Structure formats: C-alpha cells, structure tokens
Amino acid sequence: MNTHARIWSGRVSGRARVGFTLIEVLLGVLILGLGLLGLASVFPLVVKKQRDAQDTVLGISSVKGVESVLRGHSGLNSELLDRGWAKFASRLKELANQKSTREVLWSDVLNAPANTIERIYGNTVALGGGASLTAEPGSIVFWGSGGPGSATPDTVVLRTSDRLIPQGPGVTPQYVWDIVPILAGPLPNPEPRLPTIRVAMFVRRIDGGIRVPSGKTLTEVIANGEAAAIAWSGGFPTFDGKLTGGASYAGFFAVRANKAAQRYSVKGETYNVLQFGGLAKGSGQLAAVRQIGQQLIDNDGNIYTVISLPQERSSGYDPESSVVISPPLTDAQALAITTGGGTGGAVEFLVSPVIPASVEVADIRP
C-alpha cells in the first residue's frame, strides 16, 4: 500500500511541473500583442522620416541642377530680345508699369489669361489656323519671336517628361521640377532695359499612385499624357496622376495672409503666426497651407516653413485659419501684411498643393 502511494504521489508532482496555466498563456499573448502593436505604430513614422530625409538630400542637390539648367539653357538665354528670358522680362516690365506699386506678384503670373507671355504653364497651346502645340500636362512654354499662339522655332518648351529626376534608361524618376518667375522686387526708376527676374524653383515628389502598364515606363506614361506627374482636382492633390473627372497637373497658387501675430504674446520682432482668414474653411488652398512642413514664399523671395498649427483660442487670431512659421516675420513685414503692403501693394505667398522636397529662389538677369 505504501509503495503504491509513493508511486501515485510521484506522478502527481511530475504533472504539476509541466506546462503553463491558461491565465499565464493569455497574459503572454496580451503582452506580445501590445508589443507588436507598439512596434507597428513606429513603422509608419520611421518610413516617413526616411522619406523626408531622402527628399531633403535629393531635393537640395536637384534644385541646384535646376538653377544650372535655367542659367545655361541656350533658348532661354538668347542674346535676342524677342525670345527666352529677355522676352519674358519685357512682358513683366509692361505689367509692372500698369500698377502704381510697380510690382509683379505671384498671382499676376499664375492667374494670367491663357496664351499670354506670362502664363507659362499649359497642356495644349492653341495656334493660328487651327494648329496646336501639344505637350504633356505640366509643360512650361516660353513663347518666341512669334508671340503667344505662334510656335516659332525659338519657342522654348520645357516638357514635363524632360524635367523628371533622375533621368536615364532603366531609371524610375521620383521627382519633377517646376518654376514660377516674377520680377525681383518693384521696377526701379530709372527703368533698366531688362529687369531682373526672380524665379522660385520647386522639386516635388511624383505621385506614388500612378499606374504604369506592363511594357511601359513611368516616363513614357507621363510623356504620352496618360497621367500627370502630380495631379490635383478641386484644389486637392489626388496622388494618383489621373487626369479624369476634372483633374489636371498640380500647379501653384498665391494666397494672402490677413494677419500676422505673436504667439503667446512674445515680445520683439517675432511675428510667427500667419492667419489666412480669406481662405474658406475646408478648401484645398487652406488645407495645403496648413500642412506641417509646407513652404511659403513671399514676394521678396523669403522662404518660410510651417512648423505647427496653433490650438489656442484667445490670442487674437483664428487657430483654424492660422499657421506657425519659421523664421518669424519682422515688424516691417507684419505691418505690410496688416496694411496691405504699406505702400499699397499686397503681400502674397506662393504655395504648392503638395509639400515640396526642396525650394530655392534665384535671381536671373536676362
């Protein structure tokens, strides 16, 4: 009897030492699940940081190449006055002389009627006799000696497919560069024969959702006009390059701030809040301006970065229409916004609907 009891007791104690209880298993699964969830939440942030770093490095190097193209392009830098930068500068001079401020603003170029010299972006350019100069969406056209609507041999067309970065066989481009030119400040007196042109140069990431059919390349799809390098519809980016439903190449727009403020009542020349009260709530323009990391360029070529969105409700500005910028504005710049420019002019900011990888401003003398 005692022998049997000892054997039975040994079996019981042996079983007690094997495996885990159900509660222990459930706790382990819970801890593992929480760990995986935390790890998964980090991945998007890591991917975004890597992409931002890539954009910064490649964007800066690419925008320097853009400036070299603009300064070295034989068609743009012709010695003749009826083509290239010279013709463009002459037209901006005419526009400046029509205004009391003698300035050309971003909106004067971006909102100009189609087929005018200052309106450089276009898809299909109408010519006389029913002919047309066809270029893929987002192409830039500098009219030659024949003027708007006449595609003479000296007309310069910077096609979108030629502005993709990087270029080369077997290479998939990731960026496209664009420009917006205006006068470099008010037209001086006495007037120069050709005023200096201020050019804002953007390098932007190509839409990631563009569908590339089998047997074609992304460059071919863009060159054939099957998709835009960057598309927008109703003022909002689509990120898929599709040109259906009213979508088009994502250009640029100019906005005016109606107030400059000091966040938290900081003293000194630190007007670091811009309010865009004239933009409708929920509009594509306001949404574009209020992106963290967005770049805003004023008439003088100063570049500001949107670093945060204000949340406070009792600081004299509407947080839902405002952004916090860096660097801050000076007293003179803030006064110009408040008074509409001080001398009667307007302070405009040039904006891309998508955050650019890099932005630079250069002055070019024709």
Short mmCIF file of N, CA, C and O in Angstrom, two decimals, residues 92-207:
data_model
loop_
_atom_site.label_atom_id
_atom_site.label_comp_id
_atom_site.label_asym_id
_atom_site.label_seq_id
_atom_site.Cartn_x
_atom_site.Cartn_y
_atom_site.Cartn_z
N LEU A 92 7.00 91.33 -68.21
CA LEU A 92 6.80 91.66 -66.80
C LEU A 92 7.02 93.15 -66.54
O LEU A 92 6.36 93.75 -65.67
N LYS A 93 7.91 93.74 -67.31
CA LYS A 93 8.13 95.19 -67.20
C LYS A 93 6.86 95.95 -67.60
O LYS A 93 6.48 96.93 -66.95
N GLU A 94 6.19 95.48 -68.65
CA GLU A 94 4.93 96.09 -69.07
C GLU A 94 3.88 95.97 -67.96
O GLU A 94 3.16 96.93 -67.68
N LEU A 95 3.79 94.80 -67.36
CA LEU A 95 2.82 94.60 -66.29
C LEU A 95 3.11 95.50 -65.10
O LEU A 95 2.19 96.06 -64.49
N ALA A 96 4.38 95.65 -64.74
CA ALA A 96 4.76 96.49 -63.60
C ALA A 96 4.40 97.95 -63.86
O ALA A 96 3.96 98.67 -62.93
N ASN A 97 4.54 98.41 -65.09
CA ASN A 97 4.23 99.80 -65.41
C ASN A 97 2.74 100.08 -65.39
O ASN A 97 2.33 101.24 -65.38
N GLN A 98 1.92 99.04 -65.37
CA GLN A 98 0.48 99.22 -65.31
C GLN A 98 -0.03 99.34 -63.88
O GLN A 98 -1.22 99.58 -63.66
N LYS A 99 0.87 99.20 -62.89
CA LYS A 99 0.46 99.20 -61.49
C LYS A 99 1.18 100.32 -60.74
O LYS A 99 2.36 100.61 -61.01
N SER A 100 0.49 100.91 -59.78
CA SER A 100 1.08 102.00 -59.00
C SER A 100 2.25 101.53 -58.16
O SER A 100 3.18 102.30 -57.88
N THR A 101 2.22 100.28 -57.74
CA THR A 101 3.30 99.74 -56.92
C THR A 101 4.50 99.32 -57.74
O THR A 101 5.56 99.04 -57.19
N ARG A 102 4.32 99.23 -59.07
CA ARG A 102 5.39 98.81 -59.99
C ARG A 102 5.93 97.42 -59.64
O ARG A 102 7.10 97.13 -59.82
N GLU A 103 5.04 96.58 -59.12
CA GLU A 103 5.41 95.21 -58.76
C GLU A 103 4.67 94.21 -59.65
O GLU A 103 3.59 94.49 -60.15
N VAL A 104 5.25 93.03 -59.76
CA VAL A 104 4.56 91.89 -60.36
C VAL A 104 4.48 90.82 -59.29
O VAL A 104 5.50 90.37 -58.76
N LEU A 105 3.26 90.43 -58.94
CA LEU A 105 3.04 89.46 -57.88
C LEU A 105 2.92 88.06 -58.45
O LEU A 105 2.77 87.86 -59.66
N TRP A 106 2.96 87.08 -57.54
CA TRP A 106 2.82 85.68 -57.97
C TRP A 106 1.51 85.47 -58.73
O TRP A 106 1.46 84.78 -59.75
N SER A 107 0.44 86.09 -58.24
CA SER A 107 -0.87 85.91 -58.87
C SER A 107 -0.93 86.50 -60.27
O SER A 107 -1.71 86.05 -61.11
N ASP A 108 -0.12 87.53 -60.55
CA ASP A 108 -0.11 88.13 -61.89
C ASP A 108 0.34 87.12 -62.93
O ASP A 108 -0.08 87.19 -64.10
N VAL A 109 1.22 86.22 -62.52
CA VAL A 109 1.72 85.19 -63.44
C VAL A 109 0.81 83.97 -63.43
O VAL A 109 0.43 83.44 -64.48
N LEU A 110 0.44 83.52 -62.24
CA LEU A 110 -0.33 82.28 -62.13
C LEU A 110 -1.75 82.43 -62.67
O LEU A 110 -2.31 81.46 -63.20
N ASN A 111 -2.34 83.61 -62.53
CA ASN A 111 -3.73 83.81 -62.93
C ASN A 111 -3.86 84.56 -64.25
O ASN A 111 -4.96 85.01 -64.60
N ALA A 112 -2.79 84.68 -64.99
CA ALA A 112 -2.84 85.38 -66.28
C ALA A 112 -3.70 84.58 -67.27
O ALA A 112 -3.80 83.35 -67.16
N PRO A 113 -4.33 85.26 -68.22
CA PRO A 113 -5.14 84.55 -69.22
C PRO A 113 -4.29 83.56 -70.01
O PRO A 113 -3.08 83.73 -70.16
N ALA A 114 -4.94 82.52 -70.50
CA ALA A 114 -4.22 81.51 -71.29
C ALA A 114 -3.62 82.14 -72.53
O ALA A 114 -4.14 83.11 -73.09
N ASN A 115 -2.49 81.58 -72.97
CA ASN A 115 -1.79 82.02 -74.17
C ASN A 115 -1.32 83.47 -74.08
O ASN A 115 -1.32 84.21 -75.06
N THR A 116 -0.94 83.90 -72.88
CA THR A 116 -0.23 85.16 -72.71
C THR A 116 1.22 84.83 -72.37
O THR A 116 1.53 83.72 -71.92
N ILE A 117 2.09 85.78 -72.60
CA ILE A 117 3.52 85.50 -72.41
C ILE A 117 3.82 85.10 -70.97
O ILE A 117 4.65 84.21 -70.71
N GLU A 118 3.14 85.75 -70.01
CA GLU A 118 3.45 85.47 -68.61
C GLU A 118 2.84 84.17 -68.11
O GLU A 118 3.22 83.68 -67.05
N ARG A 119 1.90 83.61 -68.84
CA ARG A 119 1.27 82.34 -68.44
C ARG A 119 2.08 81.20 -69.05
O ARG A 119 1.84 80.79 -70.19
N ILE A 120 3.03 80.67 -68.30
CA ILE A 120 3.98 79.73 -68.89
C ILE A 120 3.53 78.29 -68.82
O ILE A 120 4.08 77.43 -69.52
N TYR A 121 2.51 77.98 -67.97
CA TYR A 121 2.05 76.60 -67.88
C TYR A 121 0.87 76.37 -68.80
O TYR A 121 -0.02 77.21 -68.90
N GLY A 122 0.86 75.21 -69.47
CA GLY A 122 -0.26 74.87 -70.34
C GLY A 122 -0.14 73.45 -70.82
O GLY A 122 0.96 72.88 -70.87
N ASN A 123 -1.25 72.86 -71.18
CA ASN A 123 -1.25 71.49 -71.69
C ASN A 123 -1.22 71.49 -73.21
O ASN A 123 -0.29 71.02 -73.85
N THR A 124 -2.28 72.03 -73.82
CA THR A 124 -2.33 72.16 -75.27
C THR A 124 -2.43 73.63 -75.62
O THR A 124 -3.34 74.32 -75.17
N VAL A 125 -1.50 74.13 -76.40
CA VAL A 125 -1.43 75.54 -76.71
C VAL A 125 -2.02 75.79 -78.09
O VAL A 125 -1.55 75.22 -79.09
N ALA A 126 -3.08 76.58 -78.17
CA ALA A 126 -3.74 76.84 -79.45
C ALA A 126 -2.90 77.76 -80.33
O ALA A 126 -2.32 78.73 -79.86
N LEU A 127 -2.85 77.44 -81.61
CA LEU A 127 -2.11 78.24 -82.57
C LEU A 127 -3.05 78.72 -83.66
O LEU A 127 -4.20 78.29 -83.76
N GLY A 128 -2.56 79.62 -84.49
CA GLY A 128 -3.38 80.11 -85.59
C GLY A 128 -3.65 79.03 -86.62
O GLY A 128 -2.89 78.08 -86.78
N GLY A 129 -4.75 79.16 -87.31
CA GLY A 129 -5.10 78.22 -88.37
C GLY A 129 -5.55 76.88 -87.87
O GLY A 129 -5.56 75.89 -88.61
N GLY A 130 -5.96 76.80 -86.59
CA GLY A 130 -6.46 75.55 -86.05
C GLY A 130 -5.37 74.58 -85.63
O GLY A 130 -5.67 73.48 -85.18
N ALA A 131 -4.10 74.96 -85.79
CA ALA A 131 -3.00 74.08 -85.39
C ALA A 131 -2.82 74.17 -83.87
O ALA A 131 -3.38 75.01 -83.19
N SER A 132 -2.01 73.29 -83.32
CA SER A 132 -1.76 73.32 -81.88
C SER A 132 -0.38 72.77 -81.58
O SER A 132 0.17 71.97 -82.35
N LEU A 133 0.15 73.23 -80.49
CA LEU A 133 1.43 72.73 -79.98
C LEU A 133 1.08 71.86 -78.78
O LEU A 133 0.66 72.36 -77.74
N THR A 134 1.23 70.57 -78.94
CA THR A 134 0.80 69.65 -77.89
C THR A 134 1.99 69.26 -77.01
O THR A 134 3.04 68.89 -77.51
N ALA A 135 1.80 69.38 -75.73
CA ALA A 135 2.82 68.97 -74.77
C ALA A 135 2.11 68.30 -73.61
O ALA A 135 0.94 68.56 -73.33
N GLU A 136 2.81 67.41 -72.94
CA GLU A 136 2.18 66.69 -71.83
C GLU A 136 1.79 67.64 -70.72
O GLU A 136 2.33 68.75 -70.62
N PRO A 137 0.82 67.26 -69.88
CA PRO A 137 0.35 68.14 -68.80
C PRO A 137 1.50 68.61 -67.92
O PRO A 137 2.35 67.83 -67.51
N GLY A 138 1.49 69.91 -67.63
CA GLY A 138 2.52 70.49 -66.78
C GLY A 138 3.71 71.05 -67.53
O GLY A 138 4.66 71.53 -66.91
N SER A 139 3.68 71.01 -68.86
CA SER A 139 4.79 71.57 -69.64
C SER A 139 4.85 73.08 -69.48
O SER A 139 3.84 73.75 -69.28
N ILE A 140 6.05 73.62 -69.57
CA ILE A 140 6.30 75.06 -69.44
C ILE A 140 6.65 75.62 -70.81
O ILE A 140 7.52 75.07 -71.50
N VAL A 141 5.97 76.70 -71.22
CA VAL A 141 6.17 77.27 -72.54
C VAL A 141 6.64 78.72 -72.42
O VAL A 141 5.99 79.53 -71.77
N PHE A 142 7.78 79.03 -73.03
CA PHE A 142 8.25 80.39 -73.19
C PHE A 142 8.13 80.74 -74.67
O PHE A 142 8.83 80.17 -75.51
N TRP A 143 7.21 81.66 -74.97
CA TRP A 143 6.94 81.99 -76.37
C TRP A 143 8.13 82.68 -77.01
O TRP A 143 8.86 83.43 -76.37
N GLY A 144 8.30 82.43 -78.30
CA GLY A 144 9.40 83.00 -79.06
C GLY A 144 9.01 84.28 -79.76
O GLY A 144 8.09 85.00 -79.34
N SER A 145 9.68 84.58 -80.87
CA SER A 145 9.50 85.84 -81.59
C SER A 145 8.10 86.00 -82.16
O SER A 145 7.65 87.12 -82.40
N GLY A 146 7.38 84.89 -82.36
CA GLY A 146 6.02 84.98 -82.91
C GLY A 146 4.99 85.38 -81.88
O GLY A 146 3.85 85.69 -82.25
N GLY A 147 5.37 85.40 -80.60
CA GLY A 147 4.42 85.78 -79.57
C GLY A 147 3.48 84.65 -79.20
O GLY A 147 3.56 83.54 -79.75
N PRO A 148 2.56 84.92 -78.28
CA PRO A 148 1.62 83.89 -77.83
C PRO A 148 0.79 83.33 -78.98
O PRO A 148 0.30 84.07 -79.83
N GLY A 149 0.67 82.02 -79.02
CA GLY A 149 -0.15 81.38 -80.04
C GLY A 149 0.59 81.07 -81.32
O GLY A 149 0.00 80.57 -82.28
N SER A 150 1.89 81.35 -81.36
CA SER A 150 2.66 81.07 -82.58
C SER A 150 3.92 80.30 -82.19
O SER A 150 4.85 80.86 -81.62
N ALA A 151 3.92 79.02 -82.50
CA ALA A 151 5.04 78.16 -82.10
C ALA A 151 6.16 78.26 -83.11
O ALA A 151 6.38 77.38 -83.95
N THR A 152 6.90 79.36 -83.07
CA THR A 152 8.05 79.53 -83.93
C THR A 152 9.21 78.67 -83.43
O THR A 152 9.18 78.19 -82.29
N PRO A 153 10.23 78.47 -84.26
CA PRO A 153 11.35 77.61 -83.83
C PRO A 153 12.03 78.07 -82.54
O PRO A 153 12.66 77.26 -81.86
N ASP A 154 11.91 79.36 -82.20
CA ASP A 154 12.56 79.83 -80.98
C ASP A 154 11.66 79.75 -79.75
O ASP A 154 12.02 80.22 -78.68
N THR A 155 10.48 79.14 -79.90
CA THR A 155 9.64 78.87 -78.73
C THR A 155 10.30 77.78 -77.90
O THR A 155 10.70 76.74 -78.42
N VAL A 156 10.42 78.01 -76.60
CA VAL A 156 11.06 77.04 -75.70
C VAL A 156 9.98 76.30 -74.93
O VAL A 156 9.16 76.92 -74.25
N VAL A 157 9.95 74.98 -75.07
CA VAL A 157 9.01 74.14 -74.34
C VAL A 157 9.80 73.23 -73.40
O VAL A 157 10.58 72.38 -73.85
N LEU A 158 9.64 73.45 -72.11
CA LEU A 158 10.27 72.59 -71.11
C LEU A 158 9.25 71.52 -70.73
O LEU A 158 8.41 71.72 -69.85
N ARG A 159 9.29 70.41 -71.43
CA ARG A 159 8.29 69.36 -71.24
C ARG A 159 8.45 68.71 -69.86
O ARG A 159 9.55 68.61 -69.32
N THR A 160 7.33 68.27 -69.34
CA THR A 160 7.35 67.65 -68.02
C THR A 160 8.25 66.42 -68.00
O THR A 160 8.99 66.20 -67.04
N SER A 161 8.18 65.61 -69.06
CA SER A 161 8.99 64.39 -69.10
C SER A 161 10.48 64.70 -69.13
O SER A 161 11.29 63.85 -68.75
N ASP A 162 10.85 65.91 -69.57
CA ASP A 162 12.26 66.30 -69.57
C ASP A 162 12.68 66.90 -68.23
O ASP A 162 13.87 67.13 -68.02
N ARG A 163 11.72 67.12 -67.35
CA ARG A 163 12.03 67.72 -66.05
C ARG A 163 11.98 66.69 -64.92
O ARG A 163 12.03 67.04 -63.74
N LEU A 164 11.85 65.42 -65.28
CA LEU A 164 11.81 64.38 -64.27
C LEU A 164 13.21 64.10 -63.72
O LEU A 164 14.21 64.22 -64.43
N ILE A 165 13.27 63.70 -62.47
CA ILE A 165 14.54 63.43 -61.79
C ILE A 165 14.41 62.09 -61.07
O ILE A 165 13.44 61.89 -60.32
N PRO A 166 15.38 61.17 -61.25
CA PRO A 166 16.51 61.23 -62.18
C PRO A 166 16.10 60.82 -63.59
O PRO A 166 15.03 60.25 -63.80
N GLN A 167 16.97 61.09 -64.53
CA GLN A 167 16.76 60.75 -65.93
C GLN A 167 17.69 59.61 -66.32
O GLN A 167 18.73 59.40 -65.70
N GLY A 168 17.31 58.88 -67.37
CA GLY A 168 18.20 57.84 -67.87
C GLY A 168 17.47 56.54 -68.12
O GLY A 168 16.41 56.28 -67.54
N PRO A 169 18.01 55.71 -69.01
CA PRO A 169 17.39 54.42 -69.32
C PRO A 169 17.39 53.50 -68.12
O PRO A 169 18.39 53.39 -67.39
N GLY A 170 16.26 52.84 -67.90
CA GLY A 170 16.16 51.89 -66.80
C GLY A 170 16.02 52.53 -65.43
O GLY A 170 16.03 51.82 -64.42
N VAL A 171 15.88 53.85 -65.39
CA VAL A 171 15.77 54.56 -64.11
C VAL A 171 14.33 55.03 -63.94
O VAL A 171 13.73 55.58 -64.85
N THR A 172 13.78 54.81 -62.77
CA THR A 172 12.43 55.28 -62.47
C THR A 172 12.52 56.64 -61.79
O THR A 172 13.08 56.74 -60.69
N PRO A 173 12.00 57.69 -62.41
CA PRO A 173 12.08 59.02 -61.79
C PRO A 173 11.23 59.10 -60.53
O PRO A 173 10.19 58.44 -60.41
N GLN A 174 11.65 59.94 -59.60
CA GLN A 174 10.94 60.11 -58.34
C GLN A 174 10.45 61.54 -58.14
O GLN A 174 9.54 61.77 -57.35
N TYR A 175 11.04 62.49 -58.86
CA TYR A 175 10.71 63.90 -58.66
C TYR A 175 10.49 64.60 -60.00
O TYR A 175 10.89 64.10 -61.05
N VAL A 176 9.86 65.76 -59.93
CA VAL A 176 9.72 66.64 -61.09
C VAL A 176 9.99 68.06 -60.60
O VAL A 176 9.63 68.42 -59.48
N TRP A 177 10.65 68.86 -61.43
CA TRP A 177 10.92 70.23 -61.02
C TRP A 177 10.03 71.21 -61.77
O TRP A 177 9.63 70.98 -62.91
N ASP A 178 9.71 72.32 -61.10
CA ASP A 178 8.85 73.36 -61.64
C ASP A 178 9.41 74.73 -61.26
O ASP A 178 10.22 74.84 -60.34
N ILE A 179 8.94 75.77 -61.97
CA ILE A 179 9.38 77.13 -61.66
C ILE A 179 8.19 78.08 -61.73
O ILE A 179 7.21 77.82 -62.43
N VAL A 180 8.28 79.16 -60.98
CA VAL A 180 7.34 80.28 -61.07
C VAL A 180 8.18 81.55 -61.06
O VAL A 180 8.82 81.85 -60.04
N PRO A 181 8.21 82.32 -62.16
CA PRO A 181 9.03 83.54 -62.22
C PRO A 181 8.20 84.81 -62.08
O PRO A 181 7.10 84.92 -62.58
N ILE A 182 8.76 85.81 -61.36
CA ILE A 182 8.17 87.15 -61.27
C ILE A 182 9.33 88.16 -61.34
O ILE A 182 10.49 87.77 -61.53
N LEU A 183 9.02 89.44 -61.20
CA LEU A 183 10.07 90.43 -61.12
C LEU A 183 10.76 90.38 -59.76
O LEU A 183 10.13 90.08 -58.74
N ALA A 184 12.04 90.69 -59.74
CA ALA A 184 12.80 90.73 -58.49
C ALA A 184 12.58 92.08 -57.82
O ALA A 184 13.41 92.99 -57.90
N GLY A 185 11.43 92.24 -57.17
CA GLY A 185 11.12 93.48 -56.49
C GLY A 185 10.43 94.48 -57.40
O GLY A 185 10.23 94.23 -58.60
N PRO A 186 10.07 95.65 -56.86
CA PRO A 186 9.43 96.68 -57.68
C PRO A 186 10.36 97.15 -58.81
O PRO A 186 11.58 97.13 -58.68
N LEU A 187 9.75 97.55 -59.90
CA LEU A 187 10.53 98.04 -61.04
C LEU A 187 11.24 99.32 -60.66
O LEU A 187 10.60 100.30 -60.25
N PRO A 188 12.58 99.36 -60.76
CA PRO A 188 13.31 100.56 -60.33
C PRO A 188 13.12 101.72 -61.31
O PRO A 188 12.66 101.55 -62.42
N ASN A 189 13.48 102.89 -60.83
CA ASN A 189 13.41 104.10 -61.64
C ASN A 189 14.74 104.84 -61.53
O ASN A 189 15.14 105.17 -60.41
N PRO A 190 15.47 105.06 -62.60
CA PRO A 190 15.09 104.81 -64.00
C PRO A 190 15.02 103.32 -64.32
O PRO A 190 15.70 102.51 -63.69
N GLU A 191 14.19 103.01 -65.29
CA GLU A 191 13.94 101.61 -65.64
C GLU A 191 15.13 101.01 -66.40
O GLU A 191 15.67 101.63 -67.31
N PRO A 192 15.52 99.81 -66.03
CA PRO A 192 16.54 99.11 -66.82
C PRO A 192 15.93 98.62 -68.13
O PRO A 192 14.71 98.50 -68.26
N ARG A 193 16.77 98.33 -69.09
CA ARG A 193 16.25 97.81 -70.35
C ARG A 193 15.54 96.49 -70.12
O ARG A 193 14.45 96.25 -70.63
N LEU A 194 16.16 95.62 -69.32
CA LEU A 194 15.54 94.34 -68.95
C LEU A 194 15.67 94.15 -67.44
O LEU A 194 16.79 94.07 -66.93
N PRO A 195 14.58 94.12 -66.72
CA PRO A 195 14.66 93.94 -65.27
C PRO A 195 15.05 92.52 -64.88
O PRO A 195 14.90 91.58 -65.66
N THR A 196 15.53 92.38 -63.67
CA THR A 196 15.92 91.07 -63.15
C THR A 196 14.68 90.25 -62.82
O THR A 196 13.68 90.76 -62.30
N ILE A 197 14.75 88.97 -63.11
CA ILE A 197 13.64 88.04 -62.87
C ILE A 197 13.96 87.22 -61.62
O ILE A 197 15.07 86.72 -61.46
N ARG A 198 12.98 87.10 -60.75
CA ARG A 198 13.10 86.25 -59.57
C ARG A 198 12.37 84.94 -59.84
O ARG A 198 11.18 84.95 -60.17
N VAL A 199 13.07 83.81 -59.69
CA VAL A 199 12.50 82.52 -60.02
C VAL A 199 12.43 81.64 -58.78
O VAL A 199 13.45 81.40 -58.13
N ALA A 200 11.23 81.19 -58.46
CA ALA A 200 11.04 80.19 -57.40
C ALA A 200 11.14 78.82 -58.04
O ALA A 200 10.42 78.51 -58.99
N MET A 201 12.03 77.98 -57.54
CA MET A 201 12.29 76.66 -58.12
C MET A 201 11.85 75.59 -57.13
O MET A 201 12.27 75.60 -55.97
N PHE A 202 11.01 74.69 -57.59
CA PHE A 202 10.47 73.62 -56.75
C PHE A 202 10.91 72.26 -57.27
O PHE A 202 10.92 72.03 -58.48
N VAL A 203 11.25 71.38 -56.36
CA VAL A 203 11.42 69.96 -56.67
C VAL A 203 10.38 69.22 -55.85
O VAL A 203 10.36 69.33 -54.62
N ARG A 204 9.48 68.49 -56.55
CA ARG A 204 8.36 67.83 -55.86
C ARG A 204 8.34 66.34 -56.21
O ARG A 204 8.71 65.94 -57.32
N ARG A 205 7.88 65.55 -55.27
CA ARG A 205 7.81 64.10 -55.47
C ARG A 205 6.66 63.76 -56.41
O ARG A 205 5.55 64.28 -56.28
N ILE A 206 6.91 62.87 -57.36
CA ILE A 206 5.90 62.41 -58.31
C ILE A 206 4.85 61.59 -57.57
O ILE A 206 5.16 60.88 -56.60
N ASP A 207 3.60 61.68 -58.02
CA ASP A 207 2.52 60.90 -57.40
C ASP A 207 2.88 59.43 -57.34
O ASP A 207 3.30 58.83 -58.35
#
